[in-house]
mmCIF file of C-alpha atoms in Angstrom:
data_model
loop_
_atom_site.group_PDB
_atom_site.id
_atom_site.type_symbol
_atom_site.label_atom_id
_atom_site.label_comp_id
_atom_site.label_asym_id
_atom_site.label_seq_id
_atom_site.Cartn_x
_atom_site.Cartn_y
_atom_site.Cartn_z
ATOM 1 C CA MET X 1 0.000 0.000 0.000
ATOM 2 C CA ILE X 2 1.306 3.446 -0.886
ATOM 3 C CA SER X 3 0.344 7.007 0.052
ATOM 4 C CA PHE X 4 1.795 10.469 -0.351
ATOM 5 C CA PRO X 5 2.151 12.370 2.946
ATOM 6 C CA ASN X 6 1.968 16.041 2.080
ATOM 7 C CA ALA X 7 3.472 19.087 3.760
ATOM 8 C CA LYS X 8 1.743 22.094 5.281
ATOM 9 C CA ILE X 9 2.534 25.769 5.535
ATOM 10 C CA ASN X 10 1.772 28.097 8.428
ATOM 11 C CA ILE X 11 -0.127 31.186 7.383
ATOM 12 C CA GLY X 12 0.480 33.524 10.282
ATOM 13 C CA LEU X 13 1.996 32.387 13.546
ATOM 14 C CA ASN X 14 1.367 34.252 16.781
ATOM 15 C CA VAL X 15 3.282 33.324 19.930
ATOM 16 C CA VAL X 16 0.613 34.374 22.412
ATOM 17 C CA GLU X 17 1.979 33.510 25.861
ATOM 18 C CA LYS X 18 4.407 31.337 27.770
ATOM 19 C CA ARG X 19 2.772 28.593 29.816
ATOM 20 C CA LEU X 20 3.623 27.451 33.312
ATOM 21 C CA ASP X 21 4.898 24.143 31.888
ATOM 22 C CA GLY X 22 7.499 26.004 29.821
ATOM 23 C CA TYR X 23 5.715 25.593 26.477
ATOM 24 C CA HIS X 24 4.160 28.461 24.542
ATOM 25 C CA ASN X 25 0.575 28.960 23.419
ATOM 26 C CA LEU X 26 0.345 29.655 19.701
ATOM 27 C CA GLU X 27 -2.174 30.666 17.094
ATOM 28 C CA THR X 28 -1.647 29.743 13.452
ATOM 29 C CA ILE X 29 -3.317 28.534 10.271
ATOM 30 C CA PHE X 30 -2.224 25.130 8.955
ATOM 31 C CA TYR X 31 -2.746 24.904 5.212
ATOM 32 C CA PRO X 32 -1.986 21.648 3.305
ATOM 33 C CA VAL X 33 0.182 21.862 0.177
ATOM 34 C CA LYS X 34 1.088 19.352 -2.512
ATOM 35 C CA LEU X 35 4.774 18.925 -1.703
ATOM 36 C CA ALA X 36 4.806 15.288 -0.570
ATOM 37 C CA ASP X 37 6.828 12.243 0.437
ATOM 38 C CA ALA X 38 5.961 8.712 -0.707
ATOM 39 C CA LEU X 39 5.283 6.033 1.904
ATOM 40 C CA GLU X 40 4.563 2.351 1.349
ATOM 41 C CA PHE X 41 4.597 -0.880 3.313
ATOM 42 C CA VAL X 42 4.512 -4.632 2.686
ATOM 43 C CA GLU X 43 4.288 -7.573 5.061
ATOM 44 C CA ALA X 44 7.703 -8.892 6.064
ATOM 45 C CA ASN X 45 9.518 -11.195 8.501
ATOM 46 C CA ASN X 46 10.719 -8.264 10.589
ATOM 47 C CA THR X 47 9.474 -4.718 11.001
ATOM 48 C CA ALA X 48 11.864 -2.222 9.449
ATOM 49 C CA LEU X 49 12.030 1.184 7.787
ATOM 50 C CA THR X 50 14.191 2.076 4.812
ATOM 51 C CA ILE X 51 14.534 5.597 3.450
ATOM 52 C CA SER X 52 15.525 7.051 0.083
ATOM 53 C CA GLY X 53 15.576 10.608 -1.209
ATOM 54 C CA ILE X 54 16.642 13.202 1.352
ATOM 55 C CA GLN X 55 18.963 11.626 3.905
ATOM 56 C CA VAL X 56 17.387 11.201 7.338
ATOM 57 C CA ASP X 57 19.843 10.657 10.171
ATOM 58 C CA GLY X 58 19.114 8.708 13.326
ATOM 59 C CA ASP X 59 17.910 5.255 14.297
ATOM 60 C CA PRO X 60 14.922 4.223 12.133
ATOM 61 C CA GLU X 61 13.373 2.739 15.288
ATOM 62 C CA ASN X 62 12.956 6.304 16.538
ATOM 63 C CA ASN X 63 11.290 7.480 13.338
ATOM 64 C CA LEU X 64 7.694 8.626 13.801
ATOM 65 C CA ILE X 65 6.505 6.123 11.197
ATOM 66 C CA ILE X 66 7.692 3.189 13.285
ATOM 67 C CA LYS X 67 6.382 4.841 16.430
ATOM 68 C CA ALA X 68 2.955 5.192 14.772
ATOM 69 C CA TYR X 69 3.013 1.500 13.800
ATOM 70 C CA ARG X 70 3.966 0.371 17.308
ATOM 71 C CA LEU X 71 1.321 2.653 18.822
ATOM 72 C CA LEU X 72 -1.421 0.864 16.885
ATOM 73 C CA ARG X 73 0.152 -2.548 17.389
ATOM 74 C CA ARG X 74 -0.314 -2.187 21.158
ATOM 75 C CA ASP X 75 -4.076 -2.290 20.566
ATOM 76 C CA PHE X 76 -4.415 -4.349 17.372
ATOM 77 C CA GLN X 77 -2.893 -7.511 15.939
ATOM 78 C CA LEU X 78 -0.757 -6.143 13.140
ATOM 79 C CA PRO X 79 1.789 -8.254 11.236
ATOM 80 C CA GLU X 80 5.463 -7.398 10.864
ATOM 81 C CA LEU X 81 5.817 -4.751 8.152
ATOM 82 C CA HIS X 82 8.566 -3.292 6.018
ATOM 83 C CA PHE X 83 8.032 0.429 5.476
ATOM 84 C CA HIS X 84 9.801 2.413 2.790
ATOM 85 C CA LEU X 85 9.825 6.209 2.812
ATOM 86 C CA HIS X 86 10.966 8.270 -0.141
ATOM 87 C CA LYS X 87 11.750 11.576 1.552
ATOM 88 C CA VAL X 88 11.033 14.768 -0.382
ATOM 89 C CA VAL X 89 9.719 17.177 2.260
ATOM 90 C CA PRO X 90 12.791 18.640 4.009
ATOM 91 C CA PHE X 91 13.108 18.634 7.778
ATOM 92 C CA GLY X 92 14.010 21.673 9.865
ATOM 93 C CA ALA X 93 11.839 23.650 7.482
ATOM 94 C CA GLY X 94 8.540 24.280 9.303
ATOM 95 C CA LEU X 95 6.650 22.108 6.807
ATOM 96 C CA GLY X 96 5.555 19.279 9.119
ATOM 97 C CA GLY X 97 7.047 16.484 7.034
ATOM 98 C CA GLY X 98 7.753 14.041 9.868
ATOM 99 C CA SER X 99 4.359 14.622 11.439
ATOM 100 C CA SER X 100 2.658 14.044 8.107
ATOM 101 C CA ASP X 101 4.529 10.748 7.578
ATOM 102 C CA ALA X 102 3.338 9.520 10.972
ATOM 103 C CA ALA X 103 -0.270 10.578 10.448
ATOM 104 C CA PHE X 104 -0.409 8.985 6.999
ATOM 105 C CA ALA X 105 1.069 5.785 8.437
ATOM 106 C CA LEU X 106 -1.807 5.673 10.933
ATOM 107 C CA LYS X 107 -4.365 6.227 8.164
ATOM 108 C CA MET X 108 -2.806 3.611 5.903
ATOM 109 C CA LEU X 109 -2.726 0.976 8.633
ATOM 110 C CA ASN X 110 -6.299 1.784 9.602
ATOM 111 C CA LYS X 111 -7.532 1.367 6.030
ATOM 112 C CA HIS X 112 -5.441 -1.635 5.001
ATOM 113 C CA PHE X 113 -6.175 -3.718 8.095
ATOM 114 C CA ASN X 114 -9.816 -2.621 8.448
ATOM 115 C CA LEU X 115 -9.353 -1.278 11.973
ATOM 116 C CA ASN X 116 -12.477 0.900 11.526
ATOM 117 C CA LEU X 117 -11.054 3.831 13.491
ATOM 118 C CA ASP X 118 -12.811 7.131 12.858
ATOM 119 C CA ASP X 119 -10.928 10.410 12.367
ATOM 120 C CA GLN X 120 -11.378 11.482 15.968
ATOM 121 C CA THR X 121 -9.829 8.269 17.259
ATOM 122 C CA LEU X 122 -6.969 8.506 14.776
ATOM 123 C CA GLU X 123 -6.346 12.061 15.974
ATOM 124 C CA GLN X 124 -6.084 10.771 19.531
ATOM 125 C CA TYR X 125 -3.398 8.312 18.444
ATOM 126 C CA ALA X 126 -1.638 11.041 16.465
ATOM 127 C CA THR X 127 -1.558 13.333 19.494
ATOM 128 C CA GLY X 128 0.834 10.930 21.158
ATOM 129 C CA LEU X 129 3.292 11.374 18.291
ATOM 130 C CA GLY X 130 3.537 15.157 18.025
ATOM 131 C CA ALA X 131 1.597 18.378 18.428
ATOM 132 C CA ASP X 132 0.798 18.905 14.744
ATOM 133 C CA CYS X 133 0.395 15.214 13.804
ATOM 134 C CA PRO X 134 -3.397 15.246 14.335
ATOM 135 C CA PHE X 135 -3.784 18.000 11.721
ATOM 136 C CA PHE X 136 -2.724 15.613 8.963
ATOM 137 C CA ILE X 137 -5.493 13.125 9.773
ATOM 138 C CA ARG X 138 -8.184 15.351 8.245
ATOM 139 C CA ASN X 139 -5.614 17.364 6.279
ATOM 140 C CA LYS X 140 -7.796 20.433 5.736
ATOM 141 C CA PRO X 141 -7.252 24.158 6.426
ATOM 142 C CA THR X 142 -7.265 24.550 10.193
ATOM 143 C CA PHE X 143 -6.910 27.214 12.863
ATOM 144 C CA ALA X 144 -4.520 25.717 15.434
ATOM 145 C CA TYR X 145 -4.046 27.015 18.951
ATOM 146 C CA GLY X 146 -2.820 25.893 22.366
ATOM 147 C CA ILE X 147 0.648 24.436 21.749
ATOM 148 C CA GLY X 148 -0.479 23.808 18.183
ATOM 149 C CA ASP X 149 -2.482 20.733 19.162
ATOM 150 C CA GLN X 150 -6.006 22.154 19.364
ATOM 151 C CA PHE X 151 -7.890 22.629 16.121
ATOM 152 C CA GLU X 152 -10.806 24.517 14.671
ATOM 153 C CA SER X 153 -11.836 24.005 11.047
ATOM 154 C CA ILE X 154 -11.890 27.074 8.838
ATOM 155 C CA GLU X 155 -13.006 27.778 5.284
ATOM 156 C CA LEU X 156 -9.970 28.816 3.260
ATOM 157 C CA ASP X 157 -9.482 28.096 -0.427
ATOM 158 C CA LEU X 158 -6.327 29.177 -2.246
ATOM 159 C CA SER X 159 -6.974 27.097 -5.357
ATOM 160 C CA GLU X 160 -6.983 30.225 -7.550
ATOM 161 C CA TYR X 161 -3.442 31.046 -6.451
ATOM 162 C CA SER X 162 -0.048 29.410 -6.922
ATOM 163 C CA ILE X 163 2.091 28.604 -3.880
ATOM 164 C CA VAL X 164 5.869 28.574 -4.184
ATOM 165 C CA ILE X 165 7.939 27.003 -1.394
ATOM 166 C CA ILE X 166 11.689 27.479 -1.086
ATOM 167 C CA LYS X 167 13.948 25.630 1.342
ATOM 168 C CA PRO X 168 17.301 27.406 1.760
ATOM 169 C CA ASP X 169 20.493 25.558 2.640
ATOM 170 C CA CYS X 170 20.000 25.953 6.379
ATOM 171 C CA SER X 171 17.758 24.559 9.085
ATOM 172 C CA VAL X 172 16.388 26.304 12.167
ATOM 173 C CA SER X 173 15.913 24.463 15.444
ATOM 174 C CA THR X 174 12.734 25.193 17.374
ATOM 175 C CA VAL X 175 14.744 25.986 20.511
ATOM 176 C CA GLU X 176 16.767 28.493 18.533
ATOM 177 C CA ALA X 177 13.642 30.129 17.108
ATOM 178 C CA TYR X 178 12.111 30.604 20.568
ATOM 179 C CA ARG X 179 15.277 32.041 22.087
ATOM 180 C CA THR X 180 14.436 35.741 21.646
ATOM 181 C CA ILE X 181 10.661 35.544 21.241
ATOM 182 C CA THR X 182 8.511 37.936 23.271
ATOM 183 C CA PRO X 183 4.951 36.539 23.509
ATOM 184 C CA GLN X 184 2.184 39.019 22.820
ATOM 185 C CA LYS X 185 -1.498 39.089 21.971
ATOM 186 C CA PRO X 186 -2.065 39.517 18.224
ATOM 187 C CA ASP X 187 -3.926 42.473 16.746
ATOM 188 C CA PHE X 188 -5.612 40.300 14.102
ATOM 189 C CA ASP X 189 -7.727 37.195 14.769
ATOM 190 C CA LEU X 190 -6.504 34.555 12.313
ATOM 191 C CA ARG X 191 -9.935 32.921 12.342
ATOM 192 C CA ARG X 192 -11.074 35.873 10.218
ATOM 193 C CA ILE X 193 -8.546 35.089 7.507
ATOM 194 C CA ALA X 194 -11.090 33.918 4.918
ATOM 195 C CA SER X 195 -12.927 37.256 5.106
ATOM 196 C CA LEU X 196 -9.809 39.190 4.172
ATOM 197 C CA PRO X 197 -8.496 39.324 0.575
ATOM 198 C CA VAL X 198 -5.097 37.646 0.250
ATOM 199 C CA GLU X 199 -3.718 40.923 -1.091
ATOM 200 C CA GLU X 200 -4.345 42.466 2.348
ATOM 201 C CA TRP X 201 -2.734 39.686 4.421
ATOM 202 C CA ARG X 202 0.661 41.373 4.274
ATOM 203 C CA ARG X 203 -0.694 44.255 6.327
ATOM 204 C CA VAL X 204 -2.040 42.240 9.285
ATOM 205 C CA ILE X 205 -0.811 38.604 9.208
ATOM 206 C CA LYS X 206 2.674 37.977 10.596
ATOM 207 C CA ASN X 207 4.915 35.140 11.719
ATOM 208 C CA ASP X 208 6.365 36.109 15.107
ATOM 209 C CA PHE X 209 9.322 33.770 14.606
ATOM 210 C CA GLU X 210 10.635 35.961 11.810
ATOM 211 C CA THR X 211 11.741 38.526 14.401
ATOM 212 C CA SER X 212 14.041 35.966 16.057
ATOM 213 C CA VAL X 213 15.108 33.953 12.998
ATOM 214 C CA PHE X 214 15.809 36.662 10.398
ATOM 215 C CA PRO X 215 18.654 38.382 12.320
ATOM 216 C CA GLN X 216 20.411 35.007 12.638
ATOM 217 C CA TYR X 217 19.646 33.852 9.086
ATOM 218 C CA PRO X 218 19.496 36.910 6.803
ATOM 219 C CA GLN X 219 19.332 34.602 3.776
ATOM 220 C CA ILE X 220 15.818 33.551 4.857
ATOM 221 C CA ARG X 221 14.714 37.183 5.124
ATOM 222 C CA GLU X 222 16.204 37.842 1.681
ATOM 223 C CA LEU X 223 14.165 34.993 0.159
ATOM 224 C CA LYS X 224 10.984 36.535 1.523
ATOM 225 C CA HIS X 225 11.892 39.909 0.005
ATOM 226 C CA GLN X 226 12.708 38.248 -3.316
ATOM 227 C CA LEU X 227 9.299 36.572 -3.440
ATOM 228 C CA TYR X 228 7.607 39.930 -2.947
ATOM 229 C CA ASP X 229 9.840 41.502 -5.612
ATOM 230 C CA LEU X 230 8.737 38.747 -8.007
ATOM 231 C CA GLY X 231 5.067 39.552 -7.448
ATOM 232 C CA ALA X 232 3.892 37.442 -4.511
ATOM 233 C CA VAL X 233 0.756 38.868 -2.935
ATOM 234 C CA TYR X 234 1.803 37.320 0.387
ATOM 235 C CA ALA X 235 5.075 35.789 1.540
ATOM 236 C CA ALA X 236 6.290 34.498 4.903
ATOM 237 C CA MET X 237 8.447 31.963 6.670
ATOM 238 C CA SER X 238 6.576 28.768 7.508
ATOM 239 C CA GLY X 239 6.456 27.812 11.172
ATOM 240 C CA SER X 240 9.798 28.302 12.888
ATOM 241 C CA GLY X 241 11.579 28.007 9.521
ATOM 242 C CA SER X 242 13.561 27.710 7.474
ATOM 243 C CA ALA X 243 11.246 27.280 4.462
ATOM 244 C CA VAL X 244 9.697 30.402 2.958
ATOM 245 C CA PHE X 245 6.572 30.460 0.798
ATOM 246 C CA GLY X 246 5.010 32.949 -1.555
ATOM 247 C CA ILE X 247 1.404 33.085 -2.730
ATOM 248 C CA PHE X 248 1.084 34.287 -6.320
ATOM 249 C CA ARG X 249 -1.936 35.223 -8.362
ATOM 250 C CA HIS X 250 0.247 34.932 -11.477
ATOM 251 C CA LEU X 251 3.622 33.188 -11.572
ATOM 252 C CA PRO X 252 6.431 35.091 -13.306
ATOM 253 C CA THR X 253 7.806 33.222 -16.302
ATOM 254 C CA ASP X 254 11.415 33.492 -15.111
ATOM 255 C CA LEU X 255 10.738 32.434 -11.525
ATOM 256 C CA ALA X 256 13.103 29.444 -11.461
ATOM 257 C CA ASN X 257 15.976 31.562 -12.763
ATOM 258 C CA SER X 258 15.271 34.408 -10.348
ATOM 259 C CA LEU X 259 15.690 32.482 -7.102
ATOM 260 C CA PRO X 260 18.530 30.418 -5.614
ATOM 261 C CA LYS X 261 18.441 26.641 -5.703
ATOM 262 C CA GLY X 262 15.846 25.103 -3.427
ATOM 263 C CA ILE X 263 12.514 23.364 -3.559
ATOM 264 C CA PHE X 264 9.907 24.917 -5.782
ATOM 265 C CA ILE X 265 6.312 23.736 -5.650
ATOM 266 C CA TYR X 266 3.673 25.314 -7.843
ATOM 267 C CA ARG X 267 0.012 24.858 -7.200
#
């Protein structure tokens, strides 16, 4: 069985307050995009994970795909499986690639082995794997809050626009991104995003992490400026970085030659 775990972008990201447990409460919009990995599995003598494409360091046993499998296997009789992941979505980019792989693994196992788990139950399993994993179960535009693990569906359709995603040759750790953040209440309620023309987002929708990341990684800030110079109606860093996206009503014909090497996804 094969599926294609897609990435997401964050449209707006407000760091609202620091919690007593040391985490931060956030507000953001998760929006699914077509940049995707490929994930498949077959029955095997021993459970294993192999990876091609972008190199992923670390013990495969600690990969979220295997953790998702073992989470379900505690409650259901699943056979030994060999998973193969072709990695396309970069990590350290704010695109949710690892979380998406885990969520899609849960959905694949549920469907293939007729576990009959509804979306709400799958989301409960996904919560144990990561804060934004549950988003990828339904995989629809969502207002996320809390530590990014509480969701409210929103109506947002960008199908008339093209989305360009660029991953520069650097990665930003979440700890690093939070280092100089000052939590504050936002002026604009992101739940109102659908009522505001995309051309006006630049005025009111911001990613708070840009204030801490851009001084350390000026190349990320420069990519955002370049996207605006090329005609993007809205551009921002996704999540805590380092990927940057631009939303275009019309793509310039020389776009690929106007930007440095990276990942370009048009939609």
